[in-house]
Amino acid sequence: MKHEMKLNMKLEERFCTLCGPQAQKNVLYSANFSDADFNQQIFSARRTPDRRHFQLVKCTACEMIYSDPAGDPSKLAELYHHGLVSYDTQEPEIYNSYAPVLDQALKKLSHRGTFVEIGGGTGFMLRYGVEHGFREQIEIEPSQDAEKKFRPVSPSSKFIRGIFDLGIIPPNSASLICFFQVLDHITDPRSFLKIVHEALEPGGIAVCITHNTRALSAKILREKSPIFDIEHTYLFNLKNISALFQSVGFSTAKSFSIPNKYSVKHWLNLAPFSPNTKARVTKILRKTRADKLHFKLYAGNLAVIAQKERS
Ligand SMILES: [Zn+2]
């Protein structure tokens, strides 16, 4: 069911979250959306990309790409509360893409207390925390629909419904905090990372996966790249994202490109074809059973593993 939510979205000026209001910016792509775009469907997780976006600018100092002007954060938050979780069938693929990054993070982690995921929908990644010996697992997620679909993977798993903010979990309490395809949706990523840093115990690790503006897909598709989207307020590259983590106090922040392994069907969903073309190709793939094939591609994601200083 599609709910239309008409909101009077007021646009406000943004600045580079790393370099601050004094940094210069250049217009990269002009806005291509209308009021009707602010409905519940657009703000659902991993829906078919429609490539509508606010005006996108690039910071001349660090090359961060961001929406400017962009929607009022409180209105955006409201939309996320009503967002529908629509990616159930891709969960195993997403899990398999992200788990190797967590494996790398664990090599540096000396204590496995609380495993926290932010914005992970129904919380299916918490299984990783259970299987790798964390004492407790917490999903923090604003969507009501996700809360309804949450199934605890162990007696020590819980769901906290809300936007990740100061006080939602105690300071110095988490061993690992991960957030996958979340940072680009945050209206103030630097403040968000400060809170992540504060919530981690000494020696604790933050694990982030997000889009890479210097990835091959962004270079080839340019404005048609699915990363340029009304929901993505800030977009990063390997260099500026490491700098952003270090700017809030992380002692190390290693960033690297990561491959995604998804089914042919999923890649097709992301491709810049018309719905008709997609339907035709899907039919052919289904007949030949090629839709079930999986392949790996460095399609445009980066990961960051950042550690808080041990005291
Ligand atoms: Zn900048």
mmCIF file of N, CA, C and O and ligand atoms in Angstrom, residues 15-20 23-24 58-64 66 240, ligand 1:
data_model
loop_
_atom_site.group_PDB
_atom_site.id
_atom_site.type_symbol
_atom_site.label_atom_id
_atom_site.label_comp_id
_atom_site.label_asym_id
_atom_site.label_seq_id
_atom_site.Cartn_x
_atom_site.Cartn_y
_atom_site.Cartn_z
ATOM 1 N N PHE A 15 26.440 23.025 4.921
ATOM 2 C CA PHE A 15 27.856 23.245 4.628
ATOM 3 C C PHE A 15 28.620 21.947 4.811
ATOM 4 O O PHE A 15 28.079 20.982 5.349
ATOM 5 N N CYS A 16 29.874 21.942 4.361
ATOM 6 C CA CYS A 16 30.675 20.718 4.452
ATOM 7 C C CYS A 16 30.824 20.335 5.929
ATOM 8 O O CYS A 16 31.267 21.135 6.745
ATOM 9 N N THR A 17 30.454 19.096 6.233
ATOM 10 C CA THR A 17 30.467 18.632 7.624
ATOM 11 C C THR A 17 31.887 18.518 8.173
ATOM 12 O O THR A 17 32.101 18.559 9.371
ATOM 13 N N LEU A 18 32.863 18.432 7.280
ATOM 14 C CA LEU A 18 34.264 18.326 7.716
ATOM 15 C C LEU A 18 34.938 19.702 7.786
ATOM 16 O O LEU A 18 35.585 20.028 8.761
ATOM 17 N N CYS A 19 34.765 20.507 6.735
ATOM 18 C CA CYS A 19 35.511 21.766 6.635
ATOM 19 C C CYS A 19 34.786 22.976 7.236
ATOM 20 O O CYS A 19 35.401 24.013 7.447
ATOM 21 N N GLY A 20 33.470 22.846 7.476
ATOM 22 C CA GLY A 20 32.739 23.936 8.109
ATOM 23 C C GLY A 20 32.190 24.961 7.132
ATOM 24 O O GLY A 20 32.430 24.875 5.925
ATOM 25 N N ALA A 23 34.142 26.947 4.174
ATOM 26 C CA ALA A 23 34.734 26.278 3.001
ATOM 27 C C ALA A 23 33.944 26.588 1.733
ATOM 28 O O ALA A 23 32.724 26.692 1.750
ATOM 29 N N GLN A 24 34.649 26.752 0.624
ATOM 30 C CA GLN A 24 34.028 27.023 -0.679
ATOM 31 C C GLN A 24 33.339 25.771 -1.214
ATOM 32 O O GLN A 24 33.754 24.656 -0.897
ATOM 33 N N LYS A 58 29.900 20.354 -4.314
ATOM 34 C CA LYS A 58 31.140 19.682 -3.920
ATOM 35 C C LYS A 58 32.021 20.667 -3.174
ATOM 36 O O LYS A 58 32.243 21.789 -3.647
ATOM 37 N N CYS A 59 32.511 20.245 -2.009
ATOM 38 C CA CYS A 59 33.421 21.075 -1.221
ATOM 39 C C CYS A 59 34.742 21.189 -1.976
ATOM 40 O O CYS A 59 35.317 20.171 -2.370
ATOM 41 N N THR A 60 35.225 22.410 -2.177
ATOM 42 C CA THR A 60 36.458 22.575 -2.953
ATOM 43 C C THR A 60 37.688 22.143 -2.150
ATOM 44 O O THR A 60 38.719 21.826 -2.723
ATOM 45 N N ALA A 61 37.553 22.116 -0.823
ATOM 46 C CA ALA A 61 38.705 21.733 0.010
ATOM 47 C C ALA A 61 38.865 20.217 0.098
ATOM 48 O O ALA A 61 39.959 19.702 -0.097
ATOM 49 N N CYS A 62 37.774 19.472 0.402
ATOM 50 C CA CYS A 62 37.939 18.035 0.662
ATOM 51 C C CYS A 62 37.166 17.156 -0.322
ATOM 52 O O CYS A 62 37.185 15.924 -0.199
ATOM 53 N N GLU A 63 36.448 17.772 -1.278
ATOM 54 C CA GLU A 63 35.690 17.038 -2.315
ATOM 55 C C GLU A 63 34.494 16.268 -1.780
ATOM 56 O O GLU A 63 33.969 15.380 -2.453
ATOM 57 N N MET A 64 34.045 16.561 -0.562
ATOM 58 C CA MET A 64 32.820 15.944 -0.087
ATOM 59 C C MET A 64 31.671 16.476 -0.955
ATOM 60 O O MET A 64 31.658 17.652 -1.314
ATOM 61 N N TYR A 66 27.574 17.027 -1.240
ATOM 62 C CA TYR A 66 26.427 17.059 -0.330
ATOM 63 C C TYR A 66 25.259 17.849 -0.894
ATOM 64 O O TYR A 66 25.415 18.667 -1.792
ATOM 65 N N ASN A 240 38.330 11.812 2.540
ATOM 66 C CA ASN A 240 37.606 12.730 3.431
ATOM 67 C C ASN A 240 36.841 11.986 4.528
ATOM 68 O O ASN A 240 36.608 12.529 5.608
HETATM 69 ZN ZN ZN B 1 35.104 19.832 2.918
#
